[in-house]
Amino acid sequence: MIEATALTKRYGPKTAVEDLSFTVKPGVVTGFLGPNGAGKSTTMRMLLGLDAPTSGRAVVNGRSYADHPAPLHEVGAMLEARAIHTGRTAFNHLLALAATTGIPRSRVEEVIELVGLREVAKKRAGGFSLGMGQRLGIASALLGDPATLILDEPVNGLDPEGIRWIRDLLKSLAAEGRTVFVSSHLMSEMALTAEHLIIVGRGRLIADTSVEEFIREASNNTVRVRTPDAGKLREQIAGPDVTITSDEAGVLTVTGLSSEQIGRTAHEHGVALYELANQQASLEEAFMELTRDVVEYQAVPSASRPNVTEGNAA
Amino acid sequence: MSTTTAPAPVSAAATAPRGKVTQPRVLKSEWIKFRSLRSTYLSLLIGMVVMIGIAALACWAVANRWPSMPAMEKAGFDPAGRSIDGFFFAQLAVGVLGVMVVTGEYSTGMIRATLSAVPRRLPVLWAKTAVFGGVTFVVTSVTALISFFVGQAMLSSQHIQTSLSASGVPRVVFGTAIYLTLVGLFGVGLGTVVRSTPGGISSLFGALLVLPLILHALPTSWANDIGPYLPSNAGQALTTLHPDPHTLAPWTGCGVFALYVVASIIGGAIVLKRRDA
Ligand SMILES: Nc1ncnc2c1ncn2[C@@H]1O[C@H](COP(=O)(O)OP(=O)(O)O)[C@@H](O)[C@H]1O
Ligand SMILES: [Mg+2]
């Protein structure tokens, strides 16, 4: 169980995480989703006590991480940036971590076997591929057989087989009743792995929802309308919860109204429709839509609206 | 949060003991880290070879020159001190290693794994200090002894050697090991403060080597007042048999140097505890 309460982190003038509250429950994989620079890694570092929150509180299994007498047994973590000395072998890396809490050598061998690194365990980690490095990170997270796992972008740089392996592993860990909190900037990946989603953008919470719900909402709220009378239709269907955009003349993209509602309104006002279609917005599009809203919500002047992925120069 | 009954592949085989983090365990962890890096062996080996090599060379040169050496120079000759002169170069190897014991973790990102495992942080610094200090003292003591005996063997051709039982000689030999160990620990402390390898190395050798040079630019009376208290001057009082008038007494000097080292480690502890990893 992970509980973040009003977590805020500022680096100088830059706010990386702002007033972020959420709970991660055991038994399911919870995806922590957001574009690059959204504050996912920062949040995870705060959960692990590596970065001190500017304000707010992070609690893992009932205490702040640093207050656990046997942290590796409580929380297994894999951080985004590789946390491995390049000059040390995978085996010695794990052995040194294990020693801090008296985990025996046999367990080190066990996790090496488990992540499939036996062949290279006695090689220096500096020569590891990205995928091998991720596997070593997972091995160190599993060392203490922890009830909670925090993994930052574990599928980054993996081949399809590796991605599949991690996906199955995370699900089985959750099925055993563990808390599994895994970040990603890829909606498509989280849709396959996670059951629950915590979505952030620019350091703020955007959504805290089940994947099922997210998909349901994402897939049927956009309608494409082609009409010779776009201006008139636009006036008639406009409303507080309705967003209308137009990328080409005579075509409107409407969110907030069903195709039935639009069709009826058009009929009532004598507007001819050439095309009226529900758009199956892809998950990725829905996700981008959500995170773009956040940028606007932050009221950055549109002329200098920063790129979401960069987000620094603001 | 109870684990389901089916034995899961990821679980620890038996009900593994859920050990707490303790200082002895962190010490063991740091020992594993220290002995599992090539740079450890490389730095210590370079330090040893250089120091012993210089002992042999310097003493051989003196023995060669002895018959033609002016009487005044002969009178001031310190056979013990000459045989451990190579400490000046050995301190570079030991100092760099001391810095890198800490900064190597920052440059690679290892520090985040380390501090996740030991979130109270300070036990890591104490353990690094103990492991590095202990190993370095043993290695530099052995090196100083070998240098001493090799040097004396060279000098014996002119019968100008001294022995370990002569007054003040053990202090010079083991004092050199103490000085080198303190240099390394100074590196550990400064490395923990600045967190970067180049920053750590330049602050360490800035303090040890550059400060005395700057002092030369000052008026002589100032230089004589301040000079003895500079870290390297204070520490090196241990390494000569006959300290010159502008140095502190050997153990006083050692104490002053140790104060610098302790201050750097305390500074490191404060930074380690307070700043984000
Ligand atoms: N140590 C730091 N110093 C300054 N800014 C930082 C630091 N860490 C992260 N940031 C900034 O905070 C924001 C969030 O970063 P991060 O948590 O890495 O996002 P994510 O993991 O979601 O991609 C970014 O704009 C990043 O530049
Ligand atoms: Mg990140």
Short mmCIF file of C-alpha atoms and ligand atoms in Angstrom, two decimals, chain A residues 9-12 14-17 32-45 51 80 152-153 183-185 200 202-203 308-313, chain B residues 276-277, ligand 1:
data_model
loop_
_atom_site.label_atom_id
_atom_site.label_comp_id
_atom_site.label_asym_id
_atom_site.label_seq_id
_atom_site.Cartn_x
_atom_site.Cartn_y
_atom_site.Cartn_z
CA LYS A 9 8.38 18.93 -5.04
CA ARG A 10 10.09 22.05 -6.29
CA TYR A 11 13.56 22.24 -7.73
CA GLY A 12 14.35 25.91 -7.46
CA LYS A 14 10.65 24.45 -11.24
CA THR A 15 7.68 22.60 -9.79
CA ALA A 16 8.13 18.94 -10.66
CA VAL A 17 5.22 17.59 -8.59
CA PHE A 32 1.58 5.57 -13.14
CA LEU A 33 1.11 7.26 -16.44
CA GLY A 34 2.19 10.61 -17.77
CA PRO A 35 4.22 12.16 -20.56
CA ASN A 36 7.93 12.70 -20.10
CA GLY A 37 8.57 15.36 -17.50
CA ALA A 38 5.24 14.80 -15.78
CA GLY A 39 6.93 14.11 -12.45
CA LYS A 40 6.68 10.32 -12.28
CA SER A 41 10.31 9.65 -11.47
CA THR A 42 10.37 12.49 -8.98
CA THR A 43 7.32 11.08 -7.23
CA MET A 44 8.90 7.65 -7.05
CA ARG A 45 12.12 9.07 -5.64
CA ASP A 51 14.27 13.17 -2.60
CA GLU A 80 14.57 4.93 -14.05
CA ASP A 152 10.11 3.30 -12.95
CA GLU A 153 9.65 2.67 -16.67
CA SER A 183 5.35 4.05 -14.29
CA SER A 184 5.26 4.48 -18.03
CA HIS A 185 4.78 7.19 -20.60
CA VAL A 200 -0.29 12.79 -14.12
CA ARG A 202 2.99 18.54 -15.35
CA GLY A 203 3.20 17.29 -11.81
CA VAL A 308 4.66 18.86 -22.93
CA THR A 309 7.61 16.58 -23.33
CA GLU A 310 10.12 19.29 -22.61
CA GLY A 311 8.26 21.41 -20.15
CA ASN A 312 11.36 23.06 -18.78
CA ALA A 313 11.68 26.50 -20.20
CA ASP B 276 18.39 14.87 -2.24
CA ALA B 277 20.24 11.85 -3.53
N1 LIG C 1 16.94 17.01 -9.72
C1 LIG C 1 16.20 17.84 -10.47
N2 LIG C 1 16.52 19.14 -10.57
C2 LIG C 1 15.79 19.97 -11.32
N3 LIG C 1 14.71 19.62 -12.02
C3 LIG C 1 14.33 18.34 -11.98
C4 LIG C 1 15.06 17.38 -11.21
N4 LIG C 1 14.46 16.18 -11.36
C5 LIG C 1 13.41 16.39 -12.17
N5 LIG C 1 13.34 17.67 -12.56
C6 LIG C 1 12.30 18.27 -13.42
O1 LIG C 1 11.06 17.90 -12.91
C7 LIG C 1 10.18 17.54 -13.94
C8 LIG C 1 9.68 16.13 -13.71
O2 LIG C 1 10.69 15.22 -14.01
P1 LIG C 1 10.54 13.65 -13.84
O3 LIG C 1 10.05 13.36 -12.48
O4 LIG C 1 11.82 13.03 -14.24
O5 LIG C 1 9.41 13.32 -14.90
P2 LIG C 1 9.01 11.93 -15.57
O6 LIG C 1 9.69 10.84 -14.81
O7 LIG C 1 7.53 11.89 -15.46
O8 LIG C 1 9.47 11.99 -16.97
C9 LIG C 1 10.95 17.71 -15.23
O9 LIG C 1 10.61 18.94 -15.78
C10 LIG C 1 12.38 17.69 -14.82
O10 LIG C 1 13.15 18.48 -15.67
#
